XYZ file of C-alpha atoms in Angstrom:
111
model
C 47.730 -5.137 247.769
C 47.778 -6.738 243.956
C 47.680 -4.287 241.024
C 46.729 -5.360 238.169
C 47.937 -3.699 234.403
C 46.376 -4.045 231.389
C 48.844 -2.577 228.990
C 47.567 -2.782 224.590
C 49.987 -4.051 222.503
C 50.363 -2.572 218.929
C 50.454 -4.682 215.791
C 52.353 -2.420 214.503
C 52.627 1.727 213.773
C 53.287 4.275 216.303
C 49.761 6.090 217.209
C 51.143 8.909 218.921
C 52.077 9.826 214.732
C 49.188 9.197 213.893
C 47.233 11.288 216.158
C 49.936 13.546 215.737
C 48.440 13.200 211.466
C 44.839 13.298 212.613
C 45.592 16.647 213.814
C 46.689 18.563 211.066
C 43.629 16.966 208.567
C 41.720 18.028 210.898
C 42.274 21.634 210.848
C 43.603 21.470 206.899
C 40.006 20.251 206.724
C 38.829 23.288 208.627
C 40.730 25.701 205.328
C 39.984 23.638 202.828
C 36.531 22.920 202.826
C 36.499 26.514 202.355
C 38.572 27.049 200.250
C 36.840 25.022 197.838
C 34.107 26.617 198.511
C 35.687 30.571 197.573
C 37.389 28.899 194.801
C 35.872 25.651 193.363
C 38.888 24.057 191.008
C 39.677 21.068 190.035
C 43.039 20.829 192.534
C 41.435 22.450 195.361
C 38.485 19.547 195.150
C 40.749 17.023 194.071
C 42.575 18.781 197.548
C 39.518 18.329 199.407
C 37.955 14.755 198.208
C 41.809 13.349 199.459
C 41.189 14.823 202.596
C 37.307 14.452 203.267
C 37.482 10.665 202.174
C 41.003 9.951 205.092
C 39.297 10.721 207.281
C 36.600 9.127 206.711
C 39.015 6.304 206.022
C 40.885 6.851 209.971
C 37.917 6.887 211.565
C 35.980 4.613 209.916
C 39.103 2.535 210.047
C 39.658 3.041 213.536
C 35.890 1.818 214.050
C 36.901 -2.068 213.104
C 39.967 -2.044 215.056
C 37.581 -1.439 217.940
C 35.200 -3.627 217.978
C 36.172 -6.003 215.665
C 38.648 -8.094 217.749
C 41.082 -11.114 216.430
C 40.112 -11.889 220.568
C 36.181 -12.339 219.002
C 36.292 -12.681 214.989
C 40.098 -14.690 214.957
C 42.169 -13.566 212.667
C 40.859 -13.589 208.946
C 38.079 -11.402 209.302
C 39.349 -8.557 211.515
C 41.939 -8.123 208.682
C 39.160 -9.057 205.589
C 37.049 -5.460 207.767
C 40.125 -3.322 207.351
C 40.600 -4.982 203.624
C 37.457 -3.455 202.799
C 37.663 -0.987 204.475
C 40.534 0.419 202.511
C 38.421 -0.637 199.856
C 35.828 1.577 200.516
C 38.081 4.484 201.125
C 40.004 3.482 197.094
C 37.183 3.205 195.375
C 35.078 6.599 197.608
C 37.781 9.120 196.439
C 37.831 7.426 192.340
C 34.387 8.509 192.040
C 34.528 11.468 193.936
C 37.732 12.233 191.558
C 35.585 11.122 188.359
C 32.872 13.229 189.922
C 34.900 16.389 189.438
C 36.472 15.649 186.411
C 33.269 14.267 183.626
C 30.684 16.261 186.321
C 29.742 19.972 187.867
C 32.362 18.835 191.425
C 31.168 18.143 194.460
C 30.821 21.281 195.664
C 28.185 23.113 192.676
C 26.712 19.939 193.747
C 25.937 21.458 197.262
C 25.819 24.424 196.423
């Protein structure tokens, strides 16, 4: 009987640490969202914006890594896609901070 095993080689990073960081961030969001509604101050809303942005970034980055593979798209498009995800995340966080500092903020807008 011949066994074939497929092993995924990581090009970078420790997946256990990333998984742990994702779980910690998810638990942090469980506290950050109610905290922002009970105490809608600039620092609390900025922390909420940061945690929401990082949470979304990691999710979208995982999708890009899963579906925009070098074996299908070559070497350039996957790297470009990840760079675009980083750009979108930076613009998202910057926009949320701008909204918090110059307008009513996230919590008051949602309320």
